Coordinates of C-alpha atoms in Angstrom, one line a residue:
M674 CA -9.8 8.6 -38.8
D675 CA -8.6 7.8 -35.5
E676 CA -7.8 4.4 -34.0
F677 CA -6.6 2.6 -31.2
R678 CA -4.8 -0.8 -31.6
P679 CA -1.9 -2.9 -30.3
Y680 CA 1.6 -1.3 -31.3
E681 CA 3.5 -2.9 -34.2
R682 CA 7.3 -2.2 -34.2
E683 CA 8.0 -2.4 -37.4
T684 CA 5.3 0.2 -38.5
D685 CA 5.5 2.5 -35.3
L686 CA 8.9 2.6 -33.4
E687 CA 9.7 5.2 -35.7
A688 CA 6.8 7.3 -34.6
A689 CA 7.2 6.4 -31.0
A690 CA 10.8 7.8 -31.2
R691 CA 9.5 10.9 -32.8
I692 CA 6.9 11.3 -30.1
W693 CA 9.4 10.8 -27.3
Y694 CA 11.7 13.2 -29.1
E695 CA 9.2 16.0 -28.9
I696 CA 8.5 15.7 -25.4
G697 CA 11.9 15.8 -24.5
W698 CA 12.0 12.2 -23.2
I699 CA 14.9 11.4 -25.4
E700 CA 17.5 13.7 -27.2
D701 CA 18.4 12.2 -30.6
T702 CA 17.1 9.5 -32.4
E703 CA 20.1 7.4 -32.0
K704 CA 18.2 6.1 -28.7
T705 CA 15.7 4.4 -30.9
E706 CA 16.7 1.1 -30.3
A707 CA 16.9 1.3 -26.7
L708 CA 13.1 2.7 -26.6
G709 CA 12.5 -0.5 -29.3
G710 CA 13.5 -2.5 -26.5
F711 CA 11.6 -0.9 -23.7
L712 CA 8.4 -1.1 -25.6
D713 CA 9.1 -4.6 -26.3
A714 CA 9.4 -5.5 -22.7
G715 CA 6.1 -4.4 -21.6
N716 CA 2.5 -3.9 -23.1
V717 CA 1.7 -1.0 -25.5
E718 CA -1.2 0.5 -27.4
V719 CA -0.5 3.5 -29.6
A720 CA -4.0 6.4 -30.5
V721 CA -3.5 6.4 -34.9
M722 CA -4.1 9.6 -36.4
N723 CA -3.6 10.3 -40.2
G724 CA -2.1 6.6 -40.2
E725 CA 0.5 7.3 -37.7
A726 CA 0.6 7.0 -34.1
E727 CA 0.7 10.0 -32.0
C728 CA 0.1 8.5 -28.3
L729 CA 1.4 5.3 -27.1
V730 CA 0.7 3.6 -23.7
H731 CA 3.2 1.0 -21.9
W732 CA 2.1 -1.2 -19.0
S733 CA 4.3 -3.6 -17.3
P734 CA 3.4 -6.7 -14.8
G735 CA 5.5 -6.6 -11.4
S736 CA 4.6 -7.0 -8.0
V737 CA 4.8 -4.5 -4.5
R738 CA 5.4 -5.6 -1.2
Y739 CA 2.9 -5.0 1.4
Q740 CA 3.6 -6.3 5.0
D741 CA 4.9 -9.4 4.3
E742 CA 2.7 -10.3 1.0
Q743 CA 3.8 -10.0 -2.6
L744 CA 0.9 -8.7 -4.4
S745 CA 0.5 -8.5 -8.5
M746 CA 1.2 -5.3 -9.9
G747 CA 0.4 -3.6 -13.2
A748 CA 2.7 -0.5 -13.8
I749 CA 1.9 2.1 -16.4
T750 CA 5.4 2.8 -17.2
A751 CA 4.9 5.5 -20.2
V752 CA 2.1 7.7 -21.1
T753 CA 3.4 9.8 -24.3
T754 CA 1.5 11.6 -26.3
S755 CA 2.9 14.0 -29.5
Q756 CA 2.5 17.5 -29.9
I757 CA -0.2 17.2 -32.3
G758 CA -1.9 14.3 -30.8
R759 CA -3.2 16.7 -27.8
K760 CA -6.5 17.6 -26.5
R761 CA -8.0 14.3 -28.5
G762 CA -8.7 12.0 -25.8
F763 CA -5.7 9.5 -26.9
A764 CA -4.0 9.1 -23.2
S765 CA -7.4 9.0 -21.4
S766 CA -8.6 6.0 -23.4
L767 CA -5.0 4.4 -23.9
T768 CA -4.9 4.7 -20.1
A769 CA -8.1 3.3 -19.1
S770 CA -7.5 0.2 -21.6
A771 CA -4.1 -0.4 -19.9
L772 CA -6.2 -0.7 -16.2
A773 CA -8.7 -3.1 -17.9
Q774 CA -5.8 -5.2 -19.2
A775 CA -4.0 -5.0 -16.1
A776 CA -7.5 -6.1 -13.8
E777 CA -7.8 -9.0 -16.8
A778 CA -4.4 -10.5 -16.3
G779 CA -5.1 -11.0 -12.3
H780 CA -3.1 -8.1 -11.3
A781 CA -4.5 -7.1 -7.5
V782 CA -2.8 -3.1 -7.7
A783 CA -1.8 -0.4 -10.6
M784 CA 1.1 1.9 -10.0
L785 CA 2.5 4.9 -12.2
G786 CA 4.8 7.8 -12.3
M787 CA 2.8 10.6 -12.6
F788 CA 4.3 13.6 -14.5
E789 CA 1.6 15.9 -12.5
Q790 CA -1.0 15.5 -9.5
G791 CA -4.5 15.3 -10.9
F792 CA -4.4 14.0 -14.1
Y793 CA -4.6 10.3 -12.7
D794 CA -7.1 11.0 -10.3
R795 CA -10.1 10.5 -13.6
F796 CA -8.4 6.9 -13.3
G797 CA -8.9 6.2 -9.4
F798 CA -5.5 7.1 -8.8
G799 CA -4.4 8.2 -5.6
T800 CA -1.2 10.3 -4.4
G801 CA 1.8 8.1 -3.0
A802 CA 3.9 8.8 -0.1
H803 CA 6.7 11.1 -0.1
E804 CA 10.2 9.8 -0.6
L805 CA 13.3 11.3 0.0
T806 CA 15.8 11.8 -2.7
V807 CA 19.5 13.0 -0.8
S808 CA 22.0 15.1 -2.5
F809 CA 25.0 15.4 0.1
D810 CA 28.8 15.2 -0.2
P811 CA 30.3 11.2 0.4
G812 CA 33.5 12.6 1.8
R813 CA 31.4 13.6 4.7
L814 CA 29.7 9.6 5.7
D815 CA 31.1 9.0 9.1
I816 CA 31.4 5.0 8.1
G817 CA 35.2 4.8 8.5
H818 CA 34.2 1.5 10.8
V819 CA 33.2 -0.6 7.6
P820 CA 36.1 -2.2 5.9
Y821 CA 36.5 -0.7 2.3
R822 CA 36.5 -3.4 -0.4
V823 CA 37.5 -3.0 -4.4
P824 CA 34.5 -2.9 -6.2
E825 CA 33.8 -4.7 -9.5
R826 CA 33.2 -2.4 -12.8
I827 CA 29.7 -3.8 -13.9
P828 CA 29.2 -3.7 -17.7
L829 CA 26.6 -1.7 -18.6
D830 CA 25.1 -4.9 -20.7
A831 CA 24.4 -7.1 -17.9
H832 CA 21.7 -6.4 -17.7
V833 CA 20.0 -9.7 -16.4
D834 CA 22.6 -9.5 -13.7
F835 CA 21.1 -5.9 -13.0
H836 CA 17.6 -7.1 -12.8
A837 CA 18.2 -10.5 -10.7
A838 CA 19.9 -8.1 -7.9
M839 CA 17.3 -5.9 -7.9
A840 CA 14.4 -8.6 -7.8
G841 CA 16.7 -10.2 -4.9
R842 CA 17.2 -6.8 -2.8
L843 CA 16.0 -6.7 0.6
T844 CA 13.0 -5.3 0.6
S845 CA 10.5 -3.4 2.8
H846 CA 6.6 -2.5 3.2
G847 CA 6.2 -0.7 -0.1
S848 CA 8.8 -2.6 -2.5
V849 CA 8.7 -2.6 -6.1
V850 CA 9.8 -4.9 -8.3
L851 CA 9.6 -5.1 -12.3
D852 CA 9.1 -8.3 -14.0
A853 CA 11.4 -7.7 -17.0
P854 CA 14.9 -8.2 -17.4
D855 CA 14.8 -6.4 -20.5
L856 CA 13.2 -3.2 -19.0
F857 CA 16.0 -3.0 -17.0
A858 CA 18.6 -3.2 -20.4
A859 CA 16.1 -0.3 -22.1
D860 CA 16.1 2.1 -18.9
I861 CA 20.0 1.5 -19.1
G862 CA 20.5 2.1 -22.5
L863 CA 18.0 5.3 -22.6
N864 CA 20.3 7.2 -20.1
T865 CA 23.3 9.0 -20.8
K866 CA 26.5 8.7 -19.3
M867 CA 25.7 5.6 -16.8
F868 CA 28.4 3.7 -14.9
A869 CA 27.9 0.9 -12.2
L870 CA 30.2 -0.5 -9.7
G871 CA 29.1 -3.6 -7.6
Y872 CA 30.3 -6.4 -5.8
R873 CA 29.7 -10.6 -6.7
D874 CA 29.6 -13.2 -4.5
D875 CA 31.9 -16.5 -5.1
G876 CA 29.5 -18.4 -7.5
G877 CA 29.3 -14.8 -9.3
A878 CA 25.9 -13.5 -8.6
L879 CA 26.2 -9.9 -8.5
T880 CA 24.9 -9.4 -4.9
H881 CA 24.5 -5.4 -4.3
F882 CA 25.7 -2.7 -6.8
L883 CA 25.3 1.2 -7.8
A884 CA 24.1 2.4 -10.8
G885 CA 23.8 5.8 -12.2
S886 CA 24.9 8.8 -14.4
L887 CA 27.9 11.0 -13.8
D888 CA 27.2 14.6 -15.6
Q889 CA 30.8 15.9 -14.3
G890 CA 33.8 14.7 -13.5
H891 CA 32.7 15.8 -9.8
G892 CA 29.1 15.0 -10.0
P893 CA 26.2 15.0 -9.2
W894 CA 26.6 11.1 -9.2
D895 CA 22.9 10.8 -10.1
I896 CA 22.4 7.3 -8.5
R897 CA 19.1 5.6 -10.5
F898 CA 19.7 1.8 -8.9
L899 CA 20.8 0.5 -5.5
A900 CA 20.3 -3.0 -4.5
Y901 CA 21.5 -4.9 -1.7
R902 CA 20.6 -8.3 0.1
N903 CA 21.2 -7.3 3.5
T904 CA 22.2 -4.0 5.5
E905 CA 25.8 -5.2 5.4
Q906 CA 25.9 -4.7 2.0
L907 CA 24.4 -1.5 2.2
L908 CA 27.1 -0.2 4.4
E909 CA 29.7 -1.5 2.0
L910 CA 28.0 0.6 -0.7
L911 CA 28.6 3.7 0.9
R912 CA 31.8 3.1 1.8
L913 CA 32.9 2.9 -1.4
L914 CA 30.7 6.3 -2.1
K915 CA 33.4 8.0 0.6
E916 CA 36.2 6.5 -1.0
L917 CA 35.3 8.3 -4.4
S918 CA 34.9 11.6 -2.9
D919 CA 38.0 12.5 -3.9
Q920 CA 36.5 13.2 -7.3
I921 CA 33.4 12.8 -7.0
R922 CA 32.0 15.8 -4.3
L923 CA 28.0 15.2 -4.4
V924 CA 25.9 12.1 -4.5
K925 CA 21.9 12.1 -5.2
V926 CA 20.1 9.1 -4.3
A927 CA 16.9 8.1 -3.2
E928 CA 16.8 7.4 0.8
P929 CA 17.0 3.8 1.4
A930 CA 14.1 2.2 3.3
H931 CA 16.6 0.7 5.6
V932 CA 19.2 3.5 6.4
Q933 CA 18.5 7.5 7.7
L934 CA 21.4 9.1 5.9
Q935 CA 21.8 12.1 7.7
A936 CA 22.6 10.0 10.9
L937 CA 25.6 8.8 9.1
Q938 CA 27.1 12.5 8.0
R939 CA 29.3 14.7 10.0
E940 CA 27.5 17.7 10.5
P941 CA 25.0 17.6 7.9
I942 CA 23.3 20.8 8.9
R943 CA 26.6 22.8 8.7
E944 CA 27.1 21.5 5.2
R945 CA 23.6 22.1 4.0
W946 CA 23.9 26.1 5.1
Q947 CA 27.7 26.1 3.9
S948 CA 26.6 24.7 0.5
K949 CA 23.1 26.7 0.1
G950 CA 22.9 27.8 -3.5
A951 CA 26.2 26.5 -4.7
E952 CA 26.2 24.3 -8.0
R953 CA 26.8 21.2 -5.8
E954 CA 23.9 22.1 -3.3
S955 CA 23.5 19.2 -0.1
S956 CA 19.4 18.7 0.3
T957 CA 16.9 16.4 0.9
R958 CA 14.0 17.3 -0.9
A959 CA 10.8 15.2 -0.6
D960 CA 8.5 14.3 -3.2
A961 CA 5.4 11.7 -3.8
W962 CA 6.7 10.5 -7.4
Y963 CA 3.8 8.2 -7.7
Q964 CA 0.3 7.0 -7.8
L965 CA -1.9 4.2 -7.3
R966 CA -5.1 2.5 -7.0
M967 CA -6.4 -1.1 -6.3
L968 CA -7.2 -3.5 -9.0
D969 CA -9.0 -6.2 -6.6
V970 CA -10.3 -4.9 -3.8
D971 CA -10.4 -8.6 -1.5
A972 CA -6.9 -9.1 -2.8
C973 CA -5.7 -5.7 -1.7
V974 CA -7.6 -5.9 1.9
S975 CA -7.0 -9.5 2.7
A976 CA -3.2 -8.4 2.6
R977 CA -3.4 -6.8 5.5
R978 CA -2.8 -8.9 9.0
W979 CA -3.6 -6.6 12.1
I980 CA -3.1 -8.9 15.6
G981 CA -4.9 -5.7 17.1
P982 CA -9.0 -5.9 17.6
P983 CA -10.6 -6.6 14.5
V984 CA -11.9 -3.6 12.6
R985 CA -15.1 -4.5 10.6
F986 CA -17.5 -1.7 8.4
N987 CA -19.5 -1.2 5.3
L988 CA -17.7 0.1 2.9
T989 CA -19.4 2.5 0.2
L990 CA -16.6 2.6 -2.5
H991 CA -16.3 5.2 -5.7
D992 CA -14.6 4.6 -8.6
P993 CA -14.8 7.2 -11.7
L994 CA -14.0 4.5 -13.9
G995 CA -17.2 3.6 -13.4
D996 CA -18.7 6.6 -14.5
R997 CA -16.5 5.9 -18.4
R998 CA -19.7 5.7 -20.7
D999 CA -16.9 4.1 -23.3
G1000 CA -14.4 2.9 -20.6
P1001 CA -13.1 -1.1 -21.1
W1002 CA -13.4 -1.8 -17.7
P1003 CA -15.8 -0.5 -14.6
G1004 CA -13.5 -1.0 -11.7
V1005 CA -14.3 -1.6 -8.4
G1006 CA -16.8 0.7 -7.5
G1007 CA -20.0 -0.5 -5.1
E1008 CA -20.7 -1.7 -1.8
Y1009 CA -18.4 -4.1 0.4
T1010 CA -18.2 -5.1 4.2
V1011 CA -14.8 -4.8 5.1
T1012 CA -12.7 -6.7 8.0
F1013 CA -9.2 -5.7 8.9
G1014 CA -7.8 -8.5 11.5
E1015 CA -5.6 -11.1 12.1
T1016 CA -7.7 -12.5 8.4
S1017 CA -8.8 -9.7 6.6
G1018 CA -11.4 -9.6 3.4
A1019 CA -14.0 -7.4 1.4
A1020 CA -16.6 -9.2 0.5
P1021 CA -19.7 -7.8 -1.8
G1022 CA -22.8 -6.1 0.1
H1023 CA -23.2 -4.1 3.0
R1024 CA -24.3 -5.9 6.8
A1025 CA -26.9 -3.9 9.3
G1026 CA -25.4 -2.5 12.1
L1027 CA -21.9 -1.6 10.7
P1028 CA -20.4 1.4 10.6
T1029 CA -20.0 2.8 6.9
L1030 CA -17.0 4.5 5.4
D1031 CA -18.0 6.3 1.6
A1032 CA -14.6 6.7 0.2
G1033 CA -12.6 7.0 -3.3
I1034 CA -11.2 4.4 -4.9
G1035 CA -7.8 6.7 -4.7
A1036 CA -8.5 7.6 -1.0
F1037 CA -8.9 4.0 -0.2
S1038 CA -5.8 2.9 -1.5
R1039 CA -4.0 5.5 0.2
L1040 CA -5.3 4.4 3.4
W1041 CA -4.7 0.8 2.7
F1042 CA -1.3 1.8 1.3
G1043 CA -0.3 3.6 4.7
V1044 CA 0.6 6.6 2.9
R1045 CA -1.8 8.9 5.4
P1046 CA -4.1 7.6 8.2
A1047 CA -8.3 7.8 8.1
T1048 CA -8.1 10.9 10.1
V1049 CA -6.1 12.9 7.8
L1050 CA -7.7 11.6 4.7
A1051 CA -10.9 12.1 5.9
T1052 CA -9.7 15.9 6.2
T1053 CA -8.0 16.4 2.6
D1054 CA -9.7 13.6 0.4
R1055 CA -12.9 11.8 -0.8
L1056 CA -13.3 9.4 2.7
A1057 CA -15.9 10.0 5.4
G1058 CA -17.2 8.1 8.0
P1059 CA -17.7 8.2 12.2
Q1060 CA -14.8 9.7 14.2
G1061 CA -14.8 6.4 16.2
L1062 CA -14.4 4.3 12.6
L1063 CA -11.9 6.4 11.4
R1064 CA -9.5 6.0 14.8
D1065 CA -10.0 2.3 14.5
L1066 CA -8.8 2.6 11.0
D1067 CA -5.6 4.7 12.2
A1068 CA -4.5 1.9 14.4
A1069 CA -5.3 -1.0 12.1
L1070 CA -3.7 0.5 9.3
A1071 CA -0.4 2.3 11.5
L1072 CA 2.0 0.8 8.7
P1073 CA 5.5 1.5 7.8
H1074 CA 6.2 4.3 5.5
P1075 CA 6.3 2.8 1.9
V1076 CA 9.4 3.1 0.1
L1077 CA 9.1 1.7 -3.5
G1078 CA 12.8 1.9 -4.5
W1079 CA 12.3 1.7 -8.4
E1080 CA 11.3 4.3 -10.3
F1081 CA 9.2 3.8 -13.0

């Protein structure tokens, strides 16, 4: 008989490792202990079939920066199903349960990294913004004016230091922080061939660093974590990469929000053409790898500060979670009166005389986060309203491009 229950380390860790091995998330069972640390650092439920866990969903608390506000965020950090546990609705039931828990805990937003677009739409998620992954020869960085300073080799067991540096890093609109330092230790433990270089202040605190996997001697060095407190420290890290270019010929990194890497390279277009098709090809790739949705409409809307003319409208919001008969949480669908202005908010019910926006929760979340303007979403997503209202929303929600800065 199928059963859904909280994860128990003593009885479920071995089964969890088997699931992750079957789906290719770990290469061998030697990673079991690191996986156990990851699972212990979050909230986990499992689906049990014939007495053994065959699916698990893991979510973790954190925060996301929206303009100058920090909003609480529940990140769904793993959805995994064994080869024999598929097509039974396990992942759907556990994902809906994770969202219910995150909403009950008071989180305003939910996010996840998607394996493919479409599956999580049924839970009200909308596709996030593109983020750029840049692969380049660090020797072509044109930053000779930045002084070089010998870095420290940061031991990989310094996960508390790593987490503190990531949590205290210079952020921008969209930046994410996951709360548990042990998640960082597990992430490092689950990756292979990782090393980290960085710098500390006079008090010994890790201020800025790079950490990632080097698969071959000449690269690419796949930088997974990048943290800095100011742009001077970012430039110092880039100068460090330049100094490593005598050995490492290719670096792969998610472009930080505070710099355009192509503008710091010598002849980047020539390099791209010369390396095309090569093992170490220079390139820039855009991917929308995450999805998001609101869990608390008023908390999210209230975070927007708009100094232009206030935009006030009725919102009819559709949430597919409300259609799940067995769902543990009905979502946030319904009627609202929304204001975007110096003081923003979403109140229950409609008000006479206001224009009406009809939207799915995924589309409205994308609009609010600055993924795409209202006039674009009206063409491609579930969002409809008078043209005047859509144009007003384009202005009221003209936000910086969101960059998460932390992959999960």
